[in-house]
Amino acid sequence: MPPKPPPLTLIVATTPIPSTPTTGHQHAPVRLGIGQNGTLPWPRIKADMSFFARITSRPPAPSPTGSTNAILMGRKTYDSIPASLRPLGKRINAVITRSVEEIARRVQHDLDGKRRKEEEKMRAAGQGQGQGQDQGQGQAPGPQTDAIVCAGLEESLTTLEARYGAEGKLGQVFVIGGAEIYGAALRVKTRGVRIVMTFVEKLAFQEDRGRVFECDTFFPVDEELLQERGWRRVSAREVSEWVGETVTDEWIVEGEVRVRMVGYERVD
Ligand SMILES: NC(=O)c1ccc[n+]([C@@H]2O[C@H](COP(=O)([O-])OP(=O)(O)OC[C@H]3O[C@@H](n4cnc5c(N)ncnc54)[C@H](OP(=O)(O)O)[C@@H]3O)[C@@H](O)[C@H]2O)c1
């Protein structure tokens, strides 16, 4: 039997939202909000943004051929990334859409612009420090910036494997949202599924909106389900092993919010 392919890792930041008001001791189910009006429900949280950037761009281990992680996303999530940043650097951006030709033209245009900027940056760094310093002989190439556009999640996995995996150049595969694509990833039965989840909470109660951020888009699995059937909450040590850096169970306070990173694994 061929070996099971490596697990998919979903990376998501969520804020718990009771779906109905809690009265007395009655416990309202908690939905996990992820988006509002096509963007994130909360203002920029540096601790989470930099965590996301580090773990999705850091290849799993040095390899002689050099490997690059892939980030799979829905077209709406791609559009929610600021134009000056997309496609995200040092990662293979896989954009999923039903309008492949149209979106592929747009993504290719973005990729050309991004590569020009990266080349300019390298030239400037080379002039400052002596040309070619970064490209020492025998060194594995660093992660590359690339983008593909596919008609579905399964197709994106097959394309990544054929284009990069066969040459040993595919690192980890992360699913970065949004709700529709998380839903598709949770339906994949051919590989394991992990979730690295950042909980985001307001520190202070606000008269108008309580403690929650308003959300119109939700993670397809709610908090109770993650605690009950089919999922195992993993230890901070295991999350650290998954992501290649130390993750603790502690809340991190930043401005008016606090964040905490936790992990879940699907148990089949
Ligand atoms: N908190 C977080 O960690 C996080 C992470 C990511 C995103 N978000 C938020 O989530 C929201 C976006 O999520 P979303 O669920 O609305 O959109 P999404 O999943 O990002 O993208 C949806 C799009 O993906 C394409 N698609 C979906 N299913 C498909 C299928 N079976 N075959 C082919 N293409 C398919 C379609 O693109 P076309 O319309 O082009 O056909 C669809 O409109 C935003 O608010 C964003 O900021 C939050």
mmCIF file of N, CA, C and O in Angstrom, residues 105-188:
data_model
loop_
_atom_site.group_PDB
_atom_site.id
_atom_site.type_symbol
_atom_site.label_atom_id
_atom_site.label_comp_id
_atom_site.label_asym_id
_atom_site.label_seq_id
_atom_site.Cartn_x
_atom_site.Cartn_y
_atom_site.Cartn_z
ATOM 1 N N ARG A 105 -4.935 34.787 -14.823
ATOM 2 C CA ARG A 105 -4.308 35.973 -15.457
ATOM 3 C C ARG A 105 -3.949 36.997 -14.387
ATOM 4 O O ARG A 105 -2.866 37.562 -14.377
ATOM 5 N N ARG A 106 -4.877 37.206 -13.469
ATOM 6 C CA ARG A 106 -4.683 38.201 -12.411
ATOM 7 C C ARG A 106 -3.541 37.789 -11.470
ATOM 8 O O ARG A 106 -2.682 38.592 -11.123
ATOM 9 N N VAL A 107 -3.562 36.503 -11.099
ATOM 10 C CA VAL A 107 -2.546 36.016 -10.161
ATOM 11 C C VAL A 107 -1.155 36.054 -10.815
ATOM 12 O O VAL A 107 -0.164 36.427 -10.190
ATOM 13 N N GLN A 108 -1.101 35.710 -12.123
ATOM 14 C CA GLN A 108 0.193 35.745 -12.824
ATOM 15 C C GLN A 108 0.741 37.175 -12.863
ATOM 16 O O GLN A 108 1.937 37.403 -12.666
ATOM 17 N N HIS A 109 -0.156 38.128 -13.083
ATOM 18 C CA HIS A 109 0.245 39.540 -13.098
ATOM 19 C C HIS A 109 0.828 39.927 -11.735
ATOM 20 O O HIS A 109 1.889 40.552 -11.630
ATOM 21 N N ASP A 110 0.132 39.507 -10.643
ATOM 22 C CA ASP A 110 0.626 39.791 -9.284
ATOM 23 C C ASP A 110 1.982 39.118 -9.049
ATOM 24 O O ASP A 110 2.887 39.708 -8.458
ATOM 25 N N LEU A 111 2.092 37.869 -9.530
ATOM 26 C CA LEU A 111 3.334 37.107 -9.308
ATOM 27 C C LEU A 111 4.509 37.774 -10.034
ATOM 28 O O LEU A 111 5.611 37.896 -9.471
ATOM 29 N N ASP A 112 4.268 38.221 -11.275
ATOM 30 C CA ASP A 112 5.350 38.895 -12.026
ATOM 31 C C ASP A 112 5.828 40.126 -11.259
ATOM 32 O O ASP A 112 7.023 40.368 -11.120
ATOM 33 N N GLY A 113 4.855 40.903 -10.733
ATOM 34 C CA GLY A 113 5.207 42.118 -9.985
ATOM 35 C C GLY A 113 5.993 41.761 -8.718
ATOM 36 O O GLY A 113 6.994 42.400 -8.399
ATOM 37 N N LYS A 114 5.554 40.736 -8.035
ATOM 38 C CA LYS A 114 6.220 40.315 -6.787
ATOM 39 C C LYS A 114 7.651 39.868 -7.078
ATOM 40 O O LYS A 114 8.584 40.221 -6.353
ATOM 41 N N ARG A 115 7.822 39.104 -8.158
ATOM 42 C CA ARG A 115 9.173 38.605 -8.483
ATOM 43 C C ARG A 115 10.100 39.749 -8.865
ATOM 44 O O ARG A 115 11.275 39.741 -8.511
ATOM 45 N N ARG A 116 9.547 40.736 -9.576
ATOM 46 C CA ARG A 116 10.381 41.915 -9.923
ATOM 47 C C ARG A 116 10.870 42.590 -8.645
ATOM 48 O O ARG A 116 12.035 42.925 -8.517
ATOM 49 N N LYS A 117 9.925 42.751 -7.689
ATOM 50 C CA LYS A 117 10.296 43.412 -6.417
ATOM 51 C C LYS A 117 11.351 42.596 -5.683
ATOM 52 O O LYS A 117 12.297 43.145 -5.132
ATOM 53 N N GLU A 118 11.179 41.276 -5.671
ATOM 54 C CA GLU A 118 12.148 40.414 -4.961
ATOM 55 C C GLU A 118 13.529 40.509 -5.609
ATOM 56 O O GLU A 118 14.546 40.542 -4.925
ATOM 57 N N GLU A 119 13.543 40.563 -6.952
ATOM 58 C CA GLU A 119 14.841 40.665 -7.649
ATOM 59 C C GLU A 119 15.521 41.992 -7.329
ATOM 60 O O GLU A 119 16.720 42.043 -7.078
ATOM 61 N N GLU A 120 14.709 43.063 -7.333
ATOM 62 C CA GLU A 120 15.284 44.384 -7.011
ATOM 63 C C GLU A 120 15.875 44.374 -5.609
ATOM 64 O O GLU A 120 16.964 44.891 -5.369
ATOM 65 N N LYS A 121 15.132 43.764 -4.684
ATOM 66 C CA LYS A 121 15.589 43.707 -3.286
ATOM 67 C C LYS A 121 16.904 42.928 -3.186
ATOM 68 O O LYS A 121 17.847 43.338 -2.507
ATOM 69 N N MET A 122 16.982 41.807 -3.929
ATOM 70 C CA MET A 122 18.204 40.996 -3.885
ATOM 71 C C MET A 122 19.377 41.735 -4.486
ATOM 72 O O MET A 122 20.501 41.675 -3.985
ATOM 73 N N ARG A 123 19.088 42.465 -5.596
ATOM 74 C CA ARG A 123 20.173 43.237 -6.243
ATOM 75 C C ARG A 123 20.692 44.296 -5.283
ATOM 76 O O ARG A 123 21.895 44.451 -5.100
ATOM 77 N N ALA A 124 19.729 44.993 -4.612
ATOM 78 C CA ALA A 124 20.121 46.056 -3.675
ATOM 79 C C ALA A 124 20.940 45.466 -2.527
ATOM 80 O O ALA A 124 21.969 46.007 -2.131
ATOM 81 N N ALA A 125 20.499 44.292 -2.016
ATOM 82 C CA ALA A 125 21.231 43.662 -0.906
ATOM 83 C C ALA A 125 22.604 43.216 -1.389
ATOM 84 O O ALA A 125 23.608 43.371 -0.687
ATOM 85 N N GLY A 126 22.676 42.702 -2.632
ATOM 86 C CA GLY A 126 23.947 42.243 -3.210
ATOM 87 C C GLY A 126 24.928 43.381 -3.363
ATOM 88 O O GLY A 126 26.114 43.266 -3.053
ATOM 89 N N GLN A 127 24.422 44.547 -3.814
ATOM 90 C CA GLN A 127 25.296 45.704 -3.992
ATOM 91 C C GLN A 127 25.835 46.176 -2.653
ATOM 92 O O GLN A 127 26.984 46.578 -2.537
ATOM 93 N N GLY A 128 24.973 46.073 -1.611
ATOM 94 C CA GLY A 128 25.393 46.519 -0.288
ATOM 95 C C GLY A 128 26.441 45.609 0.335
ATOM 96 O O GLY A 128 27.338 46.044 1.006
ATOM 97 N N GLN A 129 26.292 44.262 0.063
ATOM 98 C CA GLN A 129 27.143 43.325 0.819
ATOM 99 C C GLN A 129 28.114 42.543 -0.053
ATOM 100 O O GLN A 129 28.750 41.610 0.412
ATOM 101 N N GLY A 130 28.195 42.864 -1.316
ATOM 102 C CA GLY A 130 29.039 42.045 -2.192
ATOM 103 C C GLY A 130 28.152 41.070 -2.922
ATOM 104 O O GLY A 130 27.435 40.304 -2.304
ATOM 105 N N GLN A 131 28.211 41.127 -4.262
ATOM 106 C CA GLN A 131 27.302 40.335 -5.084
ATOM 107 C C GLN A 131 27.344 38.853 -4.765
ATOM 108 O O GLN A 131 28.383 38.300 -4.466
ATOM 109 N N GLY A 132 26.182 38.205 -4.851
ATOM 110 C CA GLY A 132 26.110 36.753 -4.812
ATOM 111 C C GLY A 132 26.380 36.129 -3.458
ATOM 112 O O GLY A 132 26.574 34.933 -3.374
ATOM 113 N N GLN A 133 26.422 36.929 -2.400
ATOM 114 C CA GLN A 133 26.719 36.348 -1.092
ATOM 115 C C GLN A 133 25.738 35.274 -0.669
ATOM 116 O O GLN A 133 26.121 34.327 -0.017
ATOM 117 N N ASP A 134 24.480 35.455 -1.073
ATOM 118 C CA ASP A 134 23.432 34.541 -0.647
ATOM 119 C C ASP A 134 23.442 33.228 -1.409
ATOM 120 O O ASP A 134 22.742 32.316 -1.082
ATOM 121 N N GLN A 135 24.198 33.218 -2.520
ATOM 122 C CA GLN A 135 24.109 32.033 -3.370
ATOM 123 C C GLN A 135 25.415 31.253 -3.342
ATOM 124 O O GLN A 135 25.989 30.935 -4.371
ATOM 125 N N GLY A 136 25.875 30.968 -2.113
ATOM 126 C CA GLY A 136 27.112 30.219 -1.960
ATOM 127 C C GLY A 136 26.999 28.865 -2.631
ATOM 128 O O GLY A 136 25.935 28.264 -2.638
ATOM 129 N N GLN A 137 28.125 28.377 -3.167
ATOM 130 C CA GLN A 137 28.075 27.118 -3.904
ATOM 131 C C GLN A 137 27.717 25.979 -2.963
ATOM 132 O O GLN A 137 28.150 25.942 -1.820
ATOM 133 N N GLY A 138 26.884 25.048 -3.455
ATOM 134 C CA GLY A 138 26.525 23.882 -2.659
ATOM 135 C C GLY A 138 25.403 24.156 -1.674
ATOM 136 O O GLY A 138 24.937 23.245 -1.014
ATOM 137 N N GLN A 139 24.958 25.414 -1.577
ATOM 138 C CA GLN A 139 23.866 25.714 -0.641
ATOM 139 C C GLN A 139 22.523 25.418 -1.296
ATOM 140 O O GLN A 139 22.332 25.718 -2.469
ATOM 141 N N ALA A 140 21.599 24.822 -0.501
ATOM 142 C CA ALA A 140 20.260 24.572 -1.052
ATOM 143 C C ALA A 140 19.575 25.906 -1.287
ATOM 144 O O ALA A 140 19.733 26.830 -0.490
ATOM 145 N N PRO A 141 18.825 26.026 -2.409
ATOM 146 C CA PRO A 141 18.105 27.281 -2.619
ATOM 147 C C PRO A 141 17.061 27.489 -1.528
ATOM 148 O O PRO A 141 16.508 26.521 -1.001
ATOM 149 N N GLY A 142 16.791 28.733 -1.162
ATOM 150 C CA GLY A 142 15.784 29.037 -0.148
ATOM 151 C C GLY A 142 14.392 28.857 -0.718
ATOM 152 O O GLY A 142 14.238 28.603 -1.916
ATOM 153 N N PRO A 143 13.369 28.990 0.118
ATOM 154 C CA PRO A 143 11.998 28.849 -0.380
ATOM 155 C C PRO A 143 11.691 29.859 -1.483
ATOM 156 O O PRO A 143 12.140 30.991 -1.422
ATOM 157 N N GLN A 144 10.953 29.406 -2.479
ATOM 158 C CA GLN A 144 10.641 30.234 -3.649
ATOM 159 C C GLN A 144 9.240 30.844 -3.520
ATOM 160 O O GLN A 144 8.398 30.305 -2.823
ATOM 161 N N THR A 145 9.020 31.935 -4.249
ATOM 162 C CA THR A 145 7.664 32.502 -4.325
ATOM 163 C C THR A 145 7.029 32.014 -5.617
ATOM 164 O O THR A 145 7.599 32.179 -6.694
ATOM 165 N N ASP A 146 5.879 31.381 -5.499
ATOM 166 C CA ASP A 146 5.216 30.885 -6.701
ATOM 167 C C ASP A 146 3.706 30.913 -6.481
ATOM 168 O O ASP A 146 3.236 31.135 -5.356
ATOM 169 N N ALA A 147 2.955 30.724 -7.550
ATOM 170 C CA ALA A 147 1.494 30.722 -7.431
ATOM 171 C C ALA A 147 0.891 29.818 -8.495
ATOM 172 O O ALA A 147 1.395 29.758 -9.623
ATOM 173 N N ILE A 148 -0.160 29.109 -8.107
ATOM 174 C CA ILE A 148 -0.927 28.325 -9.077
ATOM 175 C C ILE A 148 -2.409 28.614 -8.825
ATOM 176 O O ILE A 148 -2.781 29.050 -7.736
ATOM 177 N N VAL A 149 -3.207 28.380 -9.839
ATOM 178 C CA VAL A 149 -4.653 28.605 -9.699
ATOM 179 C C VAL A 149 -5.353 27.311 -10.092
ATOM 180 O O VAL A 149 -5.041 26.715 -11.121
ATOM 181 N N CYS A 150 -6.267 26.837 -9.248
ATOM 182 C CA CYS A 150 -6.888 25.532 -9.478
ATOM 183 C C CYS A 150 -8.392 25.602 -9.283
ATOM 184 O O CYS A 150 -8.906 26.500 -8.616
ATOM 185 N N ALA A 151 -9.078 24.576 -9.830
ATOM 186 C CA ALA A 151 -10.545 24.562 -9.796
ATOM 187 C C ALA A 151 -11.103 23.887 -8.558
ATOM 188 O O ALA A 151 -12.317 23.771 -8.417
ATOM 189 N N GLY A 152 -10.246 23.417 -7.663
ATOM 190 C CA GLY A 152 -10.754 22.769 -6.441
ATOM 191 C C GLY A 152 -9.589 22.390 -5.542
ATOM 192 O O GLY A 152 -8.428 22.435 -5.965
ATOM 193 N N LEU A 153 -9.928 22.038 -4.306
ATOM 194 C CA LEU A 153 -8.873 21.720 -3.335
ATOM 195 C C LEU A 153 -8.108 20.449 -3.733
ATOM 196 O O LEU A 153 -6.878 20.418 -3.708
ATOM 197 N N GLU A 154 -8.862 19.413 -4.120
ATOM 198 C CA GLU A 154 -8.202 18.148 -4.496
ATOM 199 C C GLU A 154 -7.279 18.378 -5.689
ATOM 200 O O GLU A 154 -6.171 17.869 -5.733
ATOM 201 N N GLU A 155 -7.777 19.176 -6.670
ATOM 202 C CA GLU A 155 -6.945 19.455 -7.850
ATOM 203 C C GLU A 155 -5.670 20.184 -7.445
ATOM 204 O O GLU A 155 -4.586 19.926 -7.969
ATOM 205 N N SER A 156 -5.787 21.099 -6.476
ATOM 206 C CA SER A 156 -4.585 21.845 -6.067
ATOM 207 C C SER A 156 -3.576 20.892 -5.411
ATOM 208 O O SER A 156 -2.369 21.018 -5.632
ATOM 209 N N LEU A 157 -4.059 19.899 -4.654
ATOM 210 C CA LEU A 157 -3.135 18.949 -4.016
ATOM 211 C C LEU A 157 -2.426 18.093 -5.074
ATOM 212 O O LEU A 157 -1.219 17.865 -5.007
ATOM 213 N N THR A 158 -3.192 17.666 -6.085
ATOM 214 C CA THR A 158 -2.607 16.842 -7.150
ATOM 215 C C THR A 158 -1.577 17.655 -7.936
ATOM 216 O O THR A 158 -0.494 17.176 -8.261
ATOM 217 N N THR A 159 -1.929 18.901 -8.252
ATOM 218 C CA THR A 159 -1.015 19.747 -9.043
ATOM 219 C C THR A 159 0.268 20.028 -8.265
ATOM 220 O O THR A 159 1.374 19.966 -8.820
ATOM 221 N N LEU A 160 0.127 20.319 -6.972
ATOM 222 C CA LEU A 160 1.322 20.596 -6.159
ATOM 223 C C LEU A 160 2.236 19.384 -6.138
ATOM 224 O O LEU A 160 3.458 19.493 -6.289
ATOM 225 N N GLU A 161 1.625 18.210 -5.951
ATOM 226 C CA GLU A 161 2.422 16.982 -5.877
ATOM 227 C C GLU A 161 3.140 16.749 -7.202
ATOM 228 O O GLU A 161 4.335 16.444 -7.225
ATOM 229 N N ALA A 162 2.413 16.935 -8.325
ATOM 230 C CA ALA A 162 3.013 16.659 -9.640
ATOM 231 C C ALA A 162 4.109 17.678 -9.964
ATOM 232 O O ALA A 162 5.173 17.333 -10.484
ATOM 233 N N ARG A 163 3.871 18.946 -9.653
ATOM 234 C CA ARG A 163 4.812 19.995 -10.066
ATOM 235 C C ARG A 163 6.014 20.141 -9.151
ATOM 236 O O ARG A 163 7.105 20.464 -9.603
ATOM 237 N N TYR A 164 5.796 19.951 -7.867
ATOM 238 C CA TYR A 164 6.885 20.216 -6.912
ATOM 239 C C TYR A 164 7.269 18.980 -6.104
ATOM 240 O O TYR A 164 8.439 18.782 -5.796
ATOM 241 N N GLY A 165 6.254 18.169 -5.757
ATOM 242 C CA GLY A 165 6.518 17.006 -4.893
ATOM 243 C C GLY A 165 7.445 16.011 -5.569
ATOM 244 O O GLY A 165 8.364 15.475 -4.943
ATOM 245 N N ALA A 166 7.214 15.786 -6.875
ATOM 246 C CA ALA A 166 7.999 14.788 -7.596
ATOM 247 C C ALA A 166 9.486 15.131 -7.556
ATOM 248 O O ALA A 166 10.339 14.240 -7.574
ATOM 249 N N GLU A 167 9.821 16.406 -7.493
ATOM 250 C CA GLU A 167 11.241 16.805 -7.455
ATOM 251 C C GLU A 167 11.730 17.018 -6.021
ATOM 252 O O GLU A 167 12.810 17.566 -5.795
ATOM 253 N N GLY A 168 10.918 16.633 -5.062
ATOM 254 C CA GLY A 168 11.311 16.799 -3.647
ATOM 255 C C GLY A 168 11.311 18.257 -3.216
ATOM 256 O O GLY A 168 12.012 18.638 -2.276
ATOM 257 N N LYS A 169 10.531 19.095 -3.899
ATOM 258 C CA LYS A 169 10.561 20.527 -3.593
ATOM 259 C C LYS A 169 9.351 21.031 -2.827
ATOM 260 O O LYS A 169 9.214 22.236 -2.599
ATOM 261 N N LEU A 170 8.453 20.084 -2.476
ATOM 262 C CA LEU A 170 7.246 20.517 -1.767
ATOM 263 C C LEU A 170 7.425 20.312 -0.269
ATOM 264 O O LEU A 170 7.699 19.199 0.191
ATOM 265 N N GLY A 171 7.283 21.400 0.489
ATOM 266 C CA GLY A 171 7.381 21.301 1.942
ATOM 267 C C GLY A 171 6.026 20.949 2.525
ATOM 268 O O GLY A 171 5.304 20.103 2.004
ATOM 269 N N GLN A 172 5.629 21.658 3.585
ATOM 270 C CA GLN A 172 4.329 21.381 4.203
ATOM 271 C C GLN A 172 3.207 22.026 3.405
ATOM 272 O O GLN A 172 3.429 23.030 2.718
ATOM 273 N N VAL A 173 2.005 21.462 3.548
ATOM 274 C CA VAL A 173 0.838 22.039 2.871
ATOM 275 C C VAL A 173 -0.103 22.607 3.938
ATOM 276 O O VAL A 173 -0.594 21.878 4.803
ATOM 277 N N PHE A 174 -0.316 23.922 3.855
ATOM 278 C CA PHE A 174 -1.188 24.610 4.810
ATOM 279 C C PHE A 174 -2.453 25.072 4.091
ATOM 280 O O PHE A 174 -2.373 25.560 2.952
ATOM 281 N N VAL A 175 -3.577 24.948 4.755
ATOM 282 C CA VAL A 175 -4.827 25.504 4.223
ATOM 283 C C VAL A 175 -5.099 26.763 5.031
ATOM 284 O O VAL A 175 -5.245 26.705 6.251
ATOM 285 N N ILE A 176 -5.157 27.920 4.345
ATOM 286 C CA ILE A 176 -5.225 29.186 5.091
ATOM 287 C C ILE A 176 -6.587 29.877 4.969
ATOM 288 O O ILE A 176 -6.725 31.033 5.346
ATOM 289 N N GLY A 177 -7.593 29.172 4.450
ATOM 290 C CA GLY A 177 -8.950 29.733 4.483
ATOM 291 C C GLY A 177 -9.457 30.136 3.123
ATOM 292 O O GLY A 177 -8.807 29.900 2.108
ATOM 293 N N GLY A 178 -10.663 30.787 3.094
ATOM 294 C CA GLY A 178 -11.540 31.044 4.197
ATOM 295 C C GLY A 178 -12.471 29.882 4.497
ATOM 296 O O GLY A 178 -12.099 28.713 4.303
ATOM 297 N N ALA A 179 -13.682 30.224 4.934
ATOM 298 C CA ALA A 179 -14.611 29.214 5.433
ATOM 299 C C ALA A 179 -14.898 28.123 4.396
ATOM 300 O O ALA A 179 -14.944 26.934 4.721
ATOM 301 N N GLU A 180 -15.076 28.535 3.130
ATOM 302 C CA GLU A 180 -15.439 27.531 2.107
ATOM 303 C C GLU A 180 -14.293 26.536 1.911
ATOM 304 O O GLU A 180 -14.523 25.337 1.750
ATOM 305 N N ILE A 181 -13.088 27.034 1.928
ATOM 306 C CA ILE A 181 -11.940 26.153 1.661
ATOM 307 C C ILE A 181 -11.583 25.338 2.909
ATOM 308 O O ILE A 181 -11.179 24.175 2.810
ATOM 309 N N TYR A 182 -11.773 25.897 4.107
ATOM 310 C CA TYR A 182 -11.619 25.074 5.317
ATOM 311 C C TYR A 182 -12.616 23.918 5.249
ATOM 312 O O TYR A 182 -12.298 22.775 5.580
ATOM 313 N N GLY A 183 -13.858 24.232 4.821
ATOM 314 C CA GLY A 183 -14.895 23.199 4.719
ATOM 315 C C GLY A 183 -14.451 22.085 3.774
ATOM 316 O O GLY A 183 -14.579 20.896 4.090
ATOM 317 N N ALA A 184 -13.891 22.471 2.621
ATOM 318 C CA ALA A 184 -13.421 21.472 1.649
ATOM 319 C C ALA A 184 -12.286 20.645 2.253
ATOM 320 O O ALA A 184 -12.222 19.418 2.082
ATOM 321 N N ALA A 185 -11.390 21.297 2.988
ATOM 322 C CA ALA A 185 -10.243 20.580 3.578
ATOM 323 C C ALA A 185 -10.711 19.584 4.634
ATOM 324 O O ALA A 185 -10.172 18.481 4.754
ATOM 325 N N LEU A 186 -11.761 19.954 5.385
ATOM 326 C CA LEU A 186 -12.260 19.054 6.433
ATOM 327 C C LEU A 186 -12.952 17.830 5.832
ATOM 328 O O LEU A 186 -13.121 16.822 6.511
ATOM 329 N N ARG A 187 -13.321 17.931 4.548
ATOM 330 C CA ARG A 187 -13.961 16.770 3.900
ATOM 331 C C ARG A 187 -12.931 15.804 3.294
ATOM 332 O O ARG A 187 -13.281 14.714 2.849
ATOM 333 N N VAL A 188 -11.653 16.212 3.266
ATOM 334 C CA VAL A 188 -10.606 15.343 2.696
ATOM 335 C C VAL A 188 -10.410 14.143 3.618
ATOM 336 O O VAL A 188 -10.191 14.303 4.812
#
